[in-house]
XYZ file of N, CA and C in Angstrom:
498
model
N 37.038 -37.209 -27.734
C 36.914 -36.558 -26.452
C 35.636 -35.738 -26.449
N 34.844 -35.826 -25.382
C 33.582 -35.100 -25.337
C 33.780 -33.736 -24.697
N 32.895 -32.824 -25.050
C 32.940 -31.458 -24.519
C 32.325 -31.468 -23.115
N 33.052 -31.034 -22.081
C 32.524 -31.074 -20.721
C 31.384 -30.081 -20.491
N 31.185 -29.111 -21.398
C 30.117 -28.128 -21.218
C 28.813 -28.550 -21.863
N 28.821 -29.631 -22.623
C 27.598 -30.080 -23.264
C 26.676 -30.697 -22.229
N 25.383 -30.491 -22.432
C 24.400 -31.108 -21.551
C 23.973 -32.414 -22.171
N 23.705 -33.415 -21.328
C 23.292 -34.699 -21.893
C 21.927 -34.577 -22.564
N 21.770 -35.202 -23.688
C 20.487 -35.219 -24.387
C 20.036 -36.663 -24.518
N 18.739 -36.853 -24.413
C 18.243 -38.210 -24.640
C 18.301 -38.470 -26.134
N 18.367 -39.709 -26.492
C 18.496 -40.050 -27.901
C 17.276 -39.612 -28.700
N 16.101 -39.447 -28.042
C 14.904 -39.054 -28.771
C 14.897 -37.560 -29.080
N 15.722 -36.761 -28.394
C 15.752 -35.315 -28.620
C 16.911 -34.879 -29.511
N 17.761 -35.799 -29.907
C 18.927 -35.434 -30.704
C 18.489 -34.821 -32.015
N 19.128 -33.691 -32.324
C 18.875 -33.059 -33.609
C 17.623 -32.213 -33.638
N 16.848 -32.157 -32.573
C 15.591 -31.405 -32.588
C 15.737 -29.990 -32.045
N 16.812 -29.698 -31.352
C 16.990 -28.366 -30.788
C 17.591 -27.424 -31.806
N 17.435 -26.134 -31.551
C 18.014 -25.144 -32.444
C 19.448 -24.874 -32.012
N 20.283 -24.644 -32.973
C 21.675 -24.342 -32.678
C 21.777 -22.908 -32.169
N 22.566 -22.714 -31.144
C 22.797 -21.378 -30.623
C 23.994 -20.775 -31.322
N 23.932 -19.482 -31.624
C 25.078 -18.865 -32.286
C 26.285 -18.853 -31.352
N 27.430 -19.046 -31.915
C 28.660 -19.056 -31.136
C 29.299 -17.686 -31.291
N 29.652 -17.095 -30.157
C 30.252 -15.769 -30.178
C 31.746 -15.896 -29.939
N 32.500 -15.065 -30.632
C 33.936 -15.078 -30.410
C 34.294 -14.280 -29.157
N 33.349 -13.476 -28.673
C 33.591 -12.688 -27.468
C 33.205 -13.513 -26.254
N 33.874 -13.272 -25.161
C 33.503 -13.974 -23.941
C 32.525 -13.117 -23.147
N 31.596 -13.745 -22.478
C 30.633 -13.035 -21.640
C 29.398 -12.630 -22.420
N 28.377 -12.148 -21.678
C 27.121 -11.754 -22.316
C 27.305 -10.454 -23.100
N 26.430 -10.222 -24.082
C 26.532 -8.986 -24.856
C 26.280 -7.788 -23.933
N 26.970 -6.720 -24.206
C 26.818 -5.526 -23.379
C 25.916 -4.528 -24.084
N 25.140 -3.787 -23.297
C 24.313 -2.726 -23.845
C 24.642 -1.459 -23.072
N 24.379 -0.342 -23.700
C 24.659 0.924 -23.050
C 23.610 1.165 -21.972
N 24.026 1.324 -20.722
C 23.047 1.560 -19.666
C 22.443 2.961 -19.797
N 21.196 3.085 -19.362
C 20.537 4.383 -19.398
C 21.257 5.322 -18.439
N 21.392 6.577 -18.808
C 22.062 7.507 -17.905
C 21.257 7.673 -16.621
N 21.934 7.991 -15.551
C 21.280 8.218 -14.271
C 21.210 9.720 -14.054
N 20.012 10.212 -13.839
C 19.867 11.648 -13.617
C 20.106 11.968 -12.145
N 20.600 13.159 -11.872
C 20.826 13.526 -10.470
C 19.500 13.737 -9.741
N 19.565 13.714 -8.420
C 18.383 13.976 -7.605
C 17.872 15.376 -7.929
N 16.560 15.508 -8.061
C 15.958 16.797 -8.388
C 15.495 17.470 -7.103
N 15.960 18.695 -6.901
C 15.504 19.496 -5.753
C 14.362 20.383 -6.233
N 13.271 20.369 -5.496
C 12.080 21.124 -5.873
C 11.872 22.348 -4.979
N 12.460 22.355 -3.799
C 12.253 23.440 -2.848
C 13.585 23.835 -2.251
N 13.606 24.961 -1.575
C 14.812 25.360 -0.856
C 15.357 26.700 -1.292
N 15.264 27.003 -2.574
C 15.662 28.323 -3.050
C 14.840 28.673 -4.283
N 15.011 29.872 -4.783
C 14.195 30.320 -5.920
C 14.399 29.467 -7.164
N 15.616 29.007 -7.384
C 15.895 28.175 -8.549
C 15.091 26.877 -8.494
N 15.114 26.225 -7.346
C 14.394 24.962 -7.205
C 12.880 25.191 -7.215
N 12.425 26.246 -6.561
C 10.995 26.549 -6.530
C 10.469 26.865 -7.927
N 11.338 27.402 -8.782
C 10.924 27.706 -10.156
C 10.519 26.439 -10.897
N 11.112 25.308 -10.551
C 10.723 24.037 -11.181
C 9.284 23.695 -10.837
N 8.935 23.877 -9.572
C 7.559 23.608 -9.146
C 6.611 24.595 -9.817
N 7.025 25.841 -9.918
C 6.198 26.858 -10.578
C 5.946 26.478 -12.027
N 6.975 25.996 -12.734
C 6.801 25.575 -14.130
C 5.877 24.358 -14.221
N 5.976 23.444 -13.265
C 5.096 22.273 -13.233
C 3.643 22.721 -13.093
N 3.382 23.610 -12.138
C 2.014 24.082 -11.902
C 1.500 24.880 -13.086
N 2.343 25.731 -13.650
C 1.935 26.532 -14.813
C 1.538 25.622 -15.972
N 2.348 24.591 -16.226
C 2.047 23.662 -17.311
C 0.705 22.968 -17.068
N 0.464 22.578 -15.819
C -0.800 21.902 -15.497
C -1.991 22.829 -15.689
N -1.830 24.107 -15.335
C -2.919 25.069 -15.536
C -3.211 25.274 -17.017
N -2.178 25.221 -17.830
C -2.342 25.396 -19.276
C -2.850 24.128 -19.958
N -2.741 22.999 -19.302
C -3.149 21.703 -19.861
C -4.136 21.043 -18.912
N -5.366 21.504 -18.965
C -6.394 21.083 -18.015
C -6.613 19.573 -18.025
N -6.610 18.958 -19.195
C -6.802 17.497 -19.265
C -5.701 16.771 -18.508
N -4.470 17.244 -18.676
C -3.338 16.637 -17.976
C -3.473 16.857 -16.479
N -3.884 18.062 -16.092
C -4.046 18.370 -14.669
C -5.053 17.414 -14.033
N -6.169 17.216 -14.691
C -7.197 16.309 -14.166
C -6.637 14.899 -14.048
N -5.940 14.458 -15.083
C -5.397 13.090 -15.103
C -4.321 12.883 -14.033
N -3.472 13.888 -13.818
C -2.358 13.734 -12.887
C -2.751 13.956 -11.427
N -3.704 14.840 -11.179
C -4.006 15.211 -9.800
C -5.287 14.595 -9.249
N -6.168 14.129 -10.085
C -7.443 13.610 -9.593
C -7.321 12.161 -9.169
N -8.009 11.848 -8.075
C -8.044 10.467 -7.615
C -9.075 9.660 -8.386
N -10.122 10.332 -8.829
C -11.199 9.605 -9.491
C -12.029 10.564 -10.336
N -12.962 10.001 -11.074
C -13.873 10.838 -11.849
C -14.804 11.611 -10.931
N -14.985 11.130 -9.696
C -15.817 11.846 -8.727
C -15.204 13.208 -8.403
N -13.866 13.277 -8.325
C -13.179 14.549 -8.090
C -13.535 15.557 -9.179
N -13.540 15.092 -10.415
C -13.850 15.958 -11.546
C -15.279 16.474 -11.421
N -16.170 15.579 -11.087
C -17.581 15.945 -10.936
C -17.764 16.943 -9.792
N -17.120 16.689 -8.656
C -17.224 17.573 -7.494
C -16.675 18.965 -7.792
N -15.650 19.035 -8.632
C -15.047 20.321 -8.972
C -15.849 21.074 -10.025
N -16.870 20.431 -10.581
C -17.698 21.082 -11.579
C -17.110 21.063 -12.977
N -16.086 20.242 -13.190
C -15.501 20.125 -14.511
C -16.247 19.071 -15.298
N -16.183 19.166 -16.611
C -16.789 18.109 -17.412
C -15.789 16.975 -17.568
N -16.315 15.774 -17.637
C -15.457 14.597 -17.774
C -14.858 14.580 -19.172
N -13.564 14.370 -19.222
C -12.874 14.274 -20.488
C -12.218 12.910 -20.582
N -12.419 12.271 -21.710
C -11.765 10.992 -21.934
C -10.513 11.279 -22.744
N -9.392 10.890 -22.183
C -8.124 11.161 -22.837
C -7.447 9.855 -23.192
N -6.915 9.811 -24.379
C -6.163 8.639 -24.797
C -4.698 8.744 -24.393
N -4.372 9.814 -23.675
C -2.982 10.041 -23.285
C -2.723 9.377 -21.938
N -1.639 8.633 -21.859
C -1.268 7.963 -20.620
C -0.534 8.928 -19.692
N -0.584 8.639 -18.394
C 0.122 9.473 -17.427
C 1.608 9.570 -17.754
N 2.192 8.458 -18.163
C 3.626 8.463 -18.459
C 3.947 9.447 -19.574
N 3.048 9.602 -20.526
C 3.275 10.567 -21.603
C 3.216 12.001 -21.075
N 2.281 12.254 -20.154
C 2.214 13.581 -19.539
C 3.484 13.861 -18.734
N 3.972 12.869 -18.005
C 5.194 13.067 -17.224
C 6.381 13.389 -18.129
N 6.429 12.751 -19.292
C 7.523 13.039 -20.222
C 7.392 14.443 -20.802
N 6.162 14.865 -21.101
C 5.948 16.237 -21.567
C 6.365 17.228 -20.487
N 5.994 16.908 -19.253
C 6.375 17.769 -18.132
C 7.889 17.863 -17.994
N 8.576 16.760 -18.118
C 10.044 16.760 -18.002
C 10.648 17.711 -19.026
N 10.177 17.614 -20.255
C 10.706 18.494 -21.304
C 10.442 19.962 -20.983
N 9.248 20.241 -20.480
C 8.858 21.617 -20.193
C 9.583 22.178 -18.959
N 9.589 21.429 -17.883
C 10.159 21.913 -16.622
C 11.652 22.179 -16.747
N 12.365 21.305 -17.418
C 13.824 21.384 -17.426
C 14.414 21.925 -18.728
N 13.575 22.392 -19.640
C 14.058 22.881 -20.934
C 15.080 24.001 -20.790
N 14.910 24.860 -19.809
C 15.828 25.982 -19.610
C 16.485 25.937 -18.233
N 16.613 24.748 -17.675
C 17.177 24.605 -16.339
C 18.652 24.974 -16.338
N 19.110 25.494 -15.205
C 20.529 25.860 -15.098
C 21.429 24.638 -14.914
N 20.844 23.510 -14.490
C 21.608 22.270 -14.375
C 21.676 21.649 -15.773
N 22.862 21.677 -16.353
C 23.026 21.223 -17.735
C 22.628 19.761 -17.923
N 22.960 18.916 -16.940
C 22.608 17.487 -17.026
C 21.099 17.298 -17.103
N 20.379 17.971 -16.204
C 18.919 17.853 -16.200
C 18.327 18.394 -17.500
N 18.860 19.497 -17.963
C 18.378 20.111 -19.202
C 18.562 19.149 -20.387
N 19.739 18.560 -20.495
C 20.047 17.664 -21.606
C 19.223 16.380 -21.547
N 19.215 15.735 -20.385
C 18.491 14.463 -20.263
C 16.980 14.642 -20.391
N 16.454 15.803 -19.995
C 15.007 16.004 -20.105
C 14.558 16.009 -21.558
N 15.458 16.388 -22.437
C 15.115 16.404 -23.853
C 15.411 15.071 -24.534
N 16.506 14.425 -24.141
C 16.897 13.176 -24.802
C 16.337 11.921 -24.129
N 16.105 11.970 -22.811
C 15.621 10.809 -22.065
C 14.527 11.237 -21.069
N 13.428 11.813 -21.539
C 12.418 12.321 -20.597
C 11.793 11.232 -19.719
N 11.835 9.980 -20.173
C 11.268 8.879 -19.384
C 12.005 8.686 -18.059
N 13.255 9.127 -17.988
C 14.024 8.981 -16.750
C 13.490 9.871 -15.625
N 12.676 10.849 -15.961
C 12.174 11.814 -14.988
C 10.806 11.419 -14.419
N 10.202 10.385 -14.975
C 8.821 10.048 -14.614
C 8.627 9.824 -13.122
N 9.473 9.052 -12.491
C 9.252 8.735 -11.076
C 9.444 9.963 -10.194
N 10.438 10.803 -10.496
C 10.664 11.981 -9.658
C 9.559 13.029 -9.853
N 9.078 13.183 -11.071
C 7.973 14.117 -11.297
C 6.700 13.566 -10.675
N 6.484 12.263 -10.778
C 5.308 11.649 -10.155
C 5.319 11.870 -8.641
N 6.487 11.690 -8.016
C 6.589 11.936 -6.561
C 6.253 13.384 -6.227
N 6.717 14.310 -7.057
C 6.440 15.727 -6.810
C 4.951 16.016 -6.975
N 4.330 15.463 -7.994
C 2.893 15.647 -8.202
C 2.122 15.089 -7.008
N 2.506 13.900 -6.541
C 1.823 13.294 -5.392
C 2.012 14.137 -4.134
N 3.208 14.682 -3.954
C 3.484 15.545 -2.806
C 2.630 16.814 -2.863
N 2.537 17.428 -4.042
C 1.703 18.626 -4.200
C 0.226 18.300 -3.971
N -0.195 17.151 -4.448
C -1.576 16.716 -4.263
C -1.895 16.562 -2.776
N -0.967 15.952 -2.060
C -1.141 15.754 -0.622
C -1.211 17.101 0.105
N -0.295 18.018 -0.234
C -0.292 19.342 0.394
C -1.577 20.103 0.078
N -2.030 19.992 -1.149
C -3.274 20.650 -1.566
C -4.448 20.134 -0.735
N -4.518 18.829 -0.572
C -5.611 18.240 0.207
C -5.536 18.657 1.676
N -4.324 18.762 2.223
C -4.167 19.199 3.613
C -4.655 20.631 3.795
N -4.280 21.509 2.879
C -4.720 22.908 2.952
C -6.232 22.983 2.790
N -6.763 22.242 1.846
C -8.218 22.230 1.662
C -8.932 21.747 2.909
N -8.366 20.759 3.553
C -8.968 20.233 4.777
C -8.977 21.301 5.869
N -7.860 22.003 6.036
C -7.783 23.070 7.041
C -8.747 24.202 6.727
N -8.798 24.595 5.469
C -9.707 25.675 5.086
C -11.158 25.244 5.231
N -11.436 23.998 4.912
C -12.802 23.501 5.037
C -13.268 23.512 6.478
N -12.349 23.298 7.406
C -12.705 23.285 8.821
C -12.816 24.691 9.381
N -12.014 25.603 8.872
C -11.937 26.919 9.498
C -12.421 28.066 8.631
N -12.476 27.893 7.328
C -12.787 29.056 6.512
C -13.470 28.740 5.211
N -14.377 27.799 5.230
C -15.073 27.460 4.004
C -15.796 28.693 3.473
N -15.661 28.931 2.202
C -16.307 30.080 1.591
C -15.450 31.331 1.614
N -14.272 31.258 2.205
C -13.395 32.425 2.264
C -12.652 32.574 0.940
N -12.402 33.814 0.559
C -11.632 34.069 -0.653
C -10.144 34.020 -0.318
N -9.345 34.020 -1.353
C -7.892 34.032 -1.178
C -7.472 35.267 -0.383
N -8.044 36.400 -0.730
C -7.708 37.650 -0.044
C -8.053 37.572 1.443
N -9.207 36.954 1.772
C -9.600 36.809 3.177
C -8.558 35.995 3.947
N -8.075 34.956 3.337
C -7.115 34.084 4.005
C -5.768 34.787 4.158
N -5.307 35.469 3.126
C -4.001 36.125 3.158
C -3.977 37.291 4.141
N -5.069 38.026 4.226
C -5.076 39.198 5.101
C -5.268 38.843 6.570
N -5.763 37.669 6.866
C -5.935 37.234 8.240
C -4.639 36.592 8.724
N -3.945 37.246 9.698
C -2.642 36.713 10.151
C -2.716 35.301 10.700
N -3.821 34.907 11.271
C -3.916 33.564 11.830
C -4.085 32.496 10.761
N -4.448 32.900 9.536
C -4.651 31.929 8.465
C -3.647 32.084 7.323
N -2.855 33.119 7.336
C -1.965 33.379 6.202
C -0.883 32.314 6.043
N -0.542 31.626 7.127
C 0.485 30.592 7.013
C -0.033 29.295 6.416
N -1.324 29.174 6.192
C -1.899 27.970 5.610
C -1.502 27.850 4.141
N -1.457 28.969 3.464
C -1.175 28.952 2.006
C 0.305 29.045 1.759
C-alpha cells in the first residue's frame, strides 16, 4: 500500500533528495513569541512628559547620537556649525540605548522590565517620537525664522505674542 502523502518522484530523482526528520509531534515547531509592549504615552501629564525629557537629555549628553537621530543629512551638521563625525553605530543601536535609559526607572513595570530585557521592541515607538520632535522643532524654527530670527530665548519667552511658540 502506498502512502497517500508522498509526492510522485521521477525515476531519475529517486534517492537523490535528503531525508526530512520525522517528528513525533504534530504541527510546526513552536517558538516563544516576543512580548508585546504597551503603547507608550509621551505627553499628557508630568509622568509621560518626563519620558520625553529623558530622551532629550540623553541626546544632549550624546551629541553623536543626536546628530545621527535628528539630522536629515550631513548638510544639517554643516549648517549648524558642528564638525562631521563618522560613527560606526547604527540608529537601531541608539534606539536600544535610548530605551534602556528612558524607561530604566519608569513607573510602568512592564515598560521598565522590557526596556532592559528586550530594548529592540521599543525602536519603532522611540523612532516615531524622535520624528515627531524633529517635525515640531522644524515648525518652531520656521516660525521663528519668519518672525524673530536672531531673537534670544528670553526675547521669545517675554513677548506674549511669541511665548506660545516654544
